[in-house]
Short mmCIF file of C-alpha atoms and ligand atoms in Angstrom, two decimals:
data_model
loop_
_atom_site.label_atom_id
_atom_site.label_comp_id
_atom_site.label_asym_id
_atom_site.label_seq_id
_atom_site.Cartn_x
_atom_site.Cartn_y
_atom_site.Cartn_z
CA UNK A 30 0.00 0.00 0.00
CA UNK A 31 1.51 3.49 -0.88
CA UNK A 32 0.69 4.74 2.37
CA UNK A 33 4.18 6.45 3.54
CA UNK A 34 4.97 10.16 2.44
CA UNK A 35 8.44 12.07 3.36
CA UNK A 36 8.42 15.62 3.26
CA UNK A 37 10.81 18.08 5.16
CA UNK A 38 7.80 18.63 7.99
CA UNK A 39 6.69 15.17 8.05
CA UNK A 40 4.82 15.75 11.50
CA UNK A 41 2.52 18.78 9.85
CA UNK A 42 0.66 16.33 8.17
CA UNK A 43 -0.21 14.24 12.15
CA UNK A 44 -4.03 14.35 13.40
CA UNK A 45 -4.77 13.08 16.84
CA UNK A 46 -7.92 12.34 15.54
CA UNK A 47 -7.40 10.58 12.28
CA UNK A 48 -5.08 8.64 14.94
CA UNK A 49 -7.75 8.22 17.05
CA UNK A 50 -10.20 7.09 14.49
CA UNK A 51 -7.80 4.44 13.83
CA UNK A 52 -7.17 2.93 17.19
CA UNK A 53 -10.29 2.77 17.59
CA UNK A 54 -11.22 0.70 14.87
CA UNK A 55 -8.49 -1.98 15.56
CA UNK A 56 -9.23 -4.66 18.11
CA UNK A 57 -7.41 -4.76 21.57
CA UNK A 58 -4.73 -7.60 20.69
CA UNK A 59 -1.10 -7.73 20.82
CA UNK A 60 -1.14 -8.18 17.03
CA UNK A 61 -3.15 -4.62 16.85
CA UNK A 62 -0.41 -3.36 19.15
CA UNK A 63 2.36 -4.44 16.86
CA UNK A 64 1.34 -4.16 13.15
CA UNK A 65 0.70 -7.40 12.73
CA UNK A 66 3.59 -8.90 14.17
CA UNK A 67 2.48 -10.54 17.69
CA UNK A 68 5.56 -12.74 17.50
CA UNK A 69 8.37 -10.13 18.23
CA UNK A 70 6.36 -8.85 21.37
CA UNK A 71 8.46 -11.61 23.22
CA UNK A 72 11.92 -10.45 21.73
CA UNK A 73 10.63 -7.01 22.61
CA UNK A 74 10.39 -7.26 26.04
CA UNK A 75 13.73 -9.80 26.85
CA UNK A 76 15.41 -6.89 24.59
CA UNK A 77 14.16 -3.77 26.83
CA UNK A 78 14.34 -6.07 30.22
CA UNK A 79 18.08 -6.28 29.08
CA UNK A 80 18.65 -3.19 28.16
CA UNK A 81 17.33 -1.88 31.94
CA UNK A 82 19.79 -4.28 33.48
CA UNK A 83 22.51 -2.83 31.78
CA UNK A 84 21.23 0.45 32.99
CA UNK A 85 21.09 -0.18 36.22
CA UNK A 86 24.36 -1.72 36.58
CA UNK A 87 25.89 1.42 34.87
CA UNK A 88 24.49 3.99 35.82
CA UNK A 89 22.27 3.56 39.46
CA UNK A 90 24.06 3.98 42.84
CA UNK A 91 22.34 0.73 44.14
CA UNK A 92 22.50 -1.59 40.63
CA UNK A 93 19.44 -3.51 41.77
CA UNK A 94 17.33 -3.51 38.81
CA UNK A 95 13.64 -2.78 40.86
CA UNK A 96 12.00 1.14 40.98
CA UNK A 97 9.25 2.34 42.66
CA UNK A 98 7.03 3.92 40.33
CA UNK A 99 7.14 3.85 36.58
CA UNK A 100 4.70 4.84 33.97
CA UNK A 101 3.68 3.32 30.70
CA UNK A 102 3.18 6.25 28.46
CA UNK A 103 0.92 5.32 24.40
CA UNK A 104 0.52 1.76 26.41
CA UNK A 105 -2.08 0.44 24.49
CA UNK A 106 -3.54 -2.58 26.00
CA UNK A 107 -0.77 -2.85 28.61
CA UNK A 108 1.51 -5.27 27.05
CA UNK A 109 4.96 -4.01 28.49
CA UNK A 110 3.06 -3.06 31.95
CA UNK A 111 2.24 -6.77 31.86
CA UNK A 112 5.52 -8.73 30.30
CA UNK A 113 8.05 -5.70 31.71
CA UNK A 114 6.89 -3.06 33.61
CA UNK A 115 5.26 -4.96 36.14
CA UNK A 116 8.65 -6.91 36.76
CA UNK A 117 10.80 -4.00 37.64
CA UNK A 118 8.41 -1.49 39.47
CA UNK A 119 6.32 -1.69 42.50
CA UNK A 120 4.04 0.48 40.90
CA UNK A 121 2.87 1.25 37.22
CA UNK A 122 0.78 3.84 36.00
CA UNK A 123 -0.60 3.57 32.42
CA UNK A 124 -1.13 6.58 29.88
CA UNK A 125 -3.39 5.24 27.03
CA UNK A 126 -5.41 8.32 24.83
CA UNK A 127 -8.31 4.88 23.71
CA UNK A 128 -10.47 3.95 26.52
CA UNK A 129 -11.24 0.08 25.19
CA UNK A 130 -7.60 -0.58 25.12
CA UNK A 131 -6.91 1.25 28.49
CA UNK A 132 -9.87 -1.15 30.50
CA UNK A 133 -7.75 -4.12 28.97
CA UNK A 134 -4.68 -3.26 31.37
CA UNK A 135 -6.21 -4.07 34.14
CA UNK A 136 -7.10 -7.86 32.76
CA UNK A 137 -3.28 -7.87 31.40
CA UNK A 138 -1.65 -10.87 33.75
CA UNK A 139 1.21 -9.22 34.90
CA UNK A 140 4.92 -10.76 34.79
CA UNK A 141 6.05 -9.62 38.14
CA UNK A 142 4.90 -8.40 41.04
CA UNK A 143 4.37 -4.38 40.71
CA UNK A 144 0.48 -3.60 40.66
CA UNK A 145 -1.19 -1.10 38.41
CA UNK A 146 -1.89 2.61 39.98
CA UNK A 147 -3.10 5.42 38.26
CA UNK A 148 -4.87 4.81 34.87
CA UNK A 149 -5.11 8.01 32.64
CA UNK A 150 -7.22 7.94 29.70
CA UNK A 151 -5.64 10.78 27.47
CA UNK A 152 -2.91 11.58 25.01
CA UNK A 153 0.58 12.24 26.11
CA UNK A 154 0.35 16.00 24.83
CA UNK A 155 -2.61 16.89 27.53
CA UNK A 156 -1.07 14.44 30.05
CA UNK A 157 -1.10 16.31 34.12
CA UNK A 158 1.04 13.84 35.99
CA UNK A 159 0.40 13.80 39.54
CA UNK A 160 3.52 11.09 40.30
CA UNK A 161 7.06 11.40 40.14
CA UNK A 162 8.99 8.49 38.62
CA UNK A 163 11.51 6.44 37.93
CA UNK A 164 10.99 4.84 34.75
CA UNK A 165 8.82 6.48 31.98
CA UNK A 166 8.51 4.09 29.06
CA UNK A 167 7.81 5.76 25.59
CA UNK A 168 7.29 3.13 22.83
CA UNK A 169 5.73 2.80 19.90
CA UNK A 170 3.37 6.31 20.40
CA UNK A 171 5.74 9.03 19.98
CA UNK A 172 5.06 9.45 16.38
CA UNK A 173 1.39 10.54 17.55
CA UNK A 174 2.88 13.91 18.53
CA UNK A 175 4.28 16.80 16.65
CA UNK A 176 7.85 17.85 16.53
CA UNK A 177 6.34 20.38 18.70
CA UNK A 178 4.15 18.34 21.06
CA UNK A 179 7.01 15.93 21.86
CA UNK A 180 9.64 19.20 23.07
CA UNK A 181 6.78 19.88 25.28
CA UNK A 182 5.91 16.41 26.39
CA UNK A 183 9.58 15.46 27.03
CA UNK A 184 10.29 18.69 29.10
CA UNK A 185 7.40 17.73 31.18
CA UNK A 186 8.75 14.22 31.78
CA UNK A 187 11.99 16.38 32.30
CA UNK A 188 10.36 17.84 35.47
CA UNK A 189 8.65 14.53 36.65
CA UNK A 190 11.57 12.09 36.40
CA UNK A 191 13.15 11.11 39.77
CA UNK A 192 17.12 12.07 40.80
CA UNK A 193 18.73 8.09 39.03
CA UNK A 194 15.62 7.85 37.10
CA UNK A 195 14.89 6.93 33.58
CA UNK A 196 13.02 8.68 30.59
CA UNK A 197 13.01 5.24 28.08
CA UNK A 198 12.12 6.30 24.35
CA UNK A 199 11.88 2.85 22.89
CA UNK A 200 11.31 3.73 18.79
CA UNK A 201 11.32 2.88 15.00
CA UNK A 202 14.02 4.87 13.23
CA UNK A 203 13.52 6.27 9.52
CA UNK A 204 15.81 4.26 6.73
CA UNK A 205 14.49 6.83 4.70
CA UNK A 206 17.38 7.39 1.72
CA UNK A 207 16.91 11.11 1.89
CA UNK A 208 17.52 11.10 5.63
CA UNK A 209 13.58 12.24 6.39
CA UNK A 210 11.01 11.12 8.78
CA UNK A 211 8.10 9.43 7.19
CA UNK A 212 4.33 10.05 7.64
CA UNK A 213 2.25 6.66 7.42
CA UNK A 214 -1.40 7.66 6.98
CA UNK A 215 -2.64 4.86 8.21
CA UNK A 216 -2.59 5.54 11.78
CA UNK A 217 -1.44 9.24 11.20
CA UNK A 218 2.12 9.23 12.57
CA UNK A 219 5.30 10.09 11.68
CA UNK A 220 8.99 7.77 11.53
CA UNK A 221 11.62 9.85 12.92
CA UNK A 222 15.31 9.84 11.98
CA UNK A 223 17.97 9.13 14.91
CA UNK A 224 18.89 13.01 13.63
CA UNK A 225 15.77 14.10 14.89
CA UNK A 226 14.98 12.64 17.50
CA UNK A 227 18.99 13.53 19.25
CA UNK A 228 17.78 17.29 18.30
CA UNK A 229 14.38 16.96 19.82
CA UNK A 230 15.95 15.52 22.87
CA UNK A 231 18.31 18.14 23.20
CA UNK A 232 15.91 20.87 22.66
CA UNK A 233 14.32 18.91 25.47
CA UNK A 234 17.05 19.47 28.05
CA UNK A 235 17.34 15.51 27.75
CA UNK A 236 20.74 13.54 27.44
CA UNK A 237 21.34 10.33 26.47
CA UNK A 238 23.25 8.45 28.96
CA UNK A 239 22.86 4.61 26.87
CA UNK A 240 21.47 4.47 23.33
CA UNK A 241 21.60 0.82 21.13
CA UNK A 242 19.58 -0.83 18.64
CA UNK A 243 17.28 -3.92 19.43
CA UNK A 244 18.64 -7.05 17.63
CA UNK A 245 16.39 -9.61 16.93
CA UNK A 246 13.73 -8.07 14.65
CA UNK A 247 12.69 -9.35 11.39
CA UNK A 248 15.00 -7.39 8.72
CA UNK A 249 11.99 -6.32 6.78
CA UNK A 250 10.84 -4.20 9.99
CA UNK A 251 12.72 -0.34 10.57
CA UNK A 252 15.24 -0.61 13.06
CA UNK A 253 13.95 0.34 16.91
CA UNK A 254 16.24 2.02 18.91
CA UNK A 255 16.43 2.32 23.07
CA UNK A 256 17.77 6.09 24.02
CA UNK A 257 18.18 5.91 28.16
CA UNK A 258 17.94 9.69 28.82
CA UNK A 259 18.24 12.28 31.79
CA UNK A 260 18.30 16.07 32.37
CA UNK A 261 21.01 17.42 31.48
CA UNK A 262 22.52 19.61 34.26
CA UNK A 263 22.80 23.24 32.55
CA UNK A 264 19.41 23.69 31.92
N1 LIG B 312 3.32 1.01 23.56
C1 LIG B 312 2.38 -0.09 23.34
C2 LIG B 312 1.30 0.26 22.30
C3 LIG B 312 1.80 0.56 20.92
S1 LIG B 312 0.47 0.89 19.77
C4 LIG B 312 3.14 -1.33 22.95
O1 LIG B 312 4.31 -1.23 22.54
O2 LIG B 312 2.56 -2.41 23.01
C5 LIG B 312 0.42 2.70 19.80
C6 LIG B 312 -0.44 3.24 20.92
O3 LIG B 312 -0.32 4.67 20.93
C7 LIG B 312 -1.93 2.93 20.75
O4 LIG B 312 -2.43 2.33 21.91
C8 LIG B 312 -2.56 4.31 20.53
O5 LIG B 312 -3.86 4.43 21.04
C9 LIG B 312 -1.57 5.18 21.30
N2 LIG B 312 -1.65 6.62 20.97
C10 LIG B 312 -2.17 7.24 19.90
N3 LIG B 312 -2.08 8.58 20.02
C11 LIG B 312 -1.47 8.82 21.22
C12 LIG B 312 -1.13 9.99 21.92
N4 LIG B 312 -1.34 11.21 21.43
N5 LIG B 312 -0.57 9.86 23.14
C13 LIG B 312 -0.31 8.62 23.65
N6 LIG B 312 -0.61 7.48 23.03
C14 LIG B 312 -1.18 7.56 21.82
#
């Protein structure tokens, strides 16, 4: 299907409710979650559970790999709150904009041991977190914002993250020849470049402490890259 379009402002062309419209129409599956590919959910989440080992033996005074709080932020219908999320936080809250996929979190069975708190039933743009936390877990929704939108949104997960806390974006990256993101109008979102999104993070007052690719995927699927990030201290 000639669905994907890159021009220079890829993310002008991005309706929330075109998204919307097509969440909504999609049932609440893991195969919905993941375009159709239900099979590298478990890859996924060993991948990301890895990668937050690593972090935590790097980078965290205690290097035990457990946090209090951490959010799920675009979670759909809770699939890392139940396979990751839920194995290396006490508490997760969920941010999910489509109300029939949001009710499903709470039926997720859940990995680990952390319990569901707060469930918030709105886009990441209008978000009002109420929490601090230690692990906020963007994947797979942060092409539902603008250029724009996401400065904001990341400077507000600036303010909320805790002191040896984690801002996760977990995302496709553009292989577009031109070096541009991509707008797929199927679910209204854009593909970002690993240009862009170091320049929105830095606009953000985010820095990237780890970064790597996920291995593992089929090779017909963009590459996903894991950026660990943190305020940076001079702003
Ligand atoms: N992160 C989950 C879901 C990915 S599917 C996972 O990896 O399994 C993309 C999700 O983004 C959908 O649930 C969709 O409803 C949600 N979404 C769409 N617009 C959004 C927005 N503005 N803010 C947050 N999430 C959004």
């Amino acid at each position: 299907m000639a669905s994907y379009t890159t021009v220079s402002d890829a993310d002008s062309q991005i309706s929330q409710p075109d998204a919307l419209t097509y969440w909504e129409s999609v049932p609440a599956t893991v195969n919905s979650m993941l375009g159709g590919y239900p099979q590298i959910s478990h890859i996924d989440i060993r991948g990301s559970l890895n990668f937050v080992k690593k972090l935590c033996h790097l980078h965290s005074s205690s290097a035990t790999n457990q946090f209090t709080r951490g959010v799920d932020c675009g979670a759909g219908i809770g699939r890392i709150t139940a396979g990751l999320l839920s194995k290396v936080c006490d508490i997760v809250d969920v941010v999910e904009p489509v109300e029939k996929f949001a009710k499903e979190v709470h039926e997720a069975s859940l990995a680990g041991k952390g319990k569901i708190g707060e469930v918030y039933v709105t886009g990441l743009q209008d978000w009002e977190p109420k929490e601090e936390y230690d692990l906020i877990w963007n994947q797979w929704c942060l092409g539902h914002l603008t250029d724009t939108d996401l400065v904001k949104y990341l400077r507000k997960c600036r303010g909320m993250v805790k002191e040896e806390g984690w801002i996760i974006v977990k995302e496709n990256m553009s292989t577009d020849a031109e070096g541009k993101d991509v707008f797929d109008k199927v679910d209204s979102s854009v593909t970002r470049t690993d240009t862009k999104f170091r320049e929105i993070f830095e606009k953000s007052g985010l820095v990237i402490l780890k970064t790597e690719l996920q291995s593992g995927f089929p090779k017909k699927l963009y590459p996903v890259r894991f950026y660990a990030l943190r305020p940076g201290s001079d702003q």
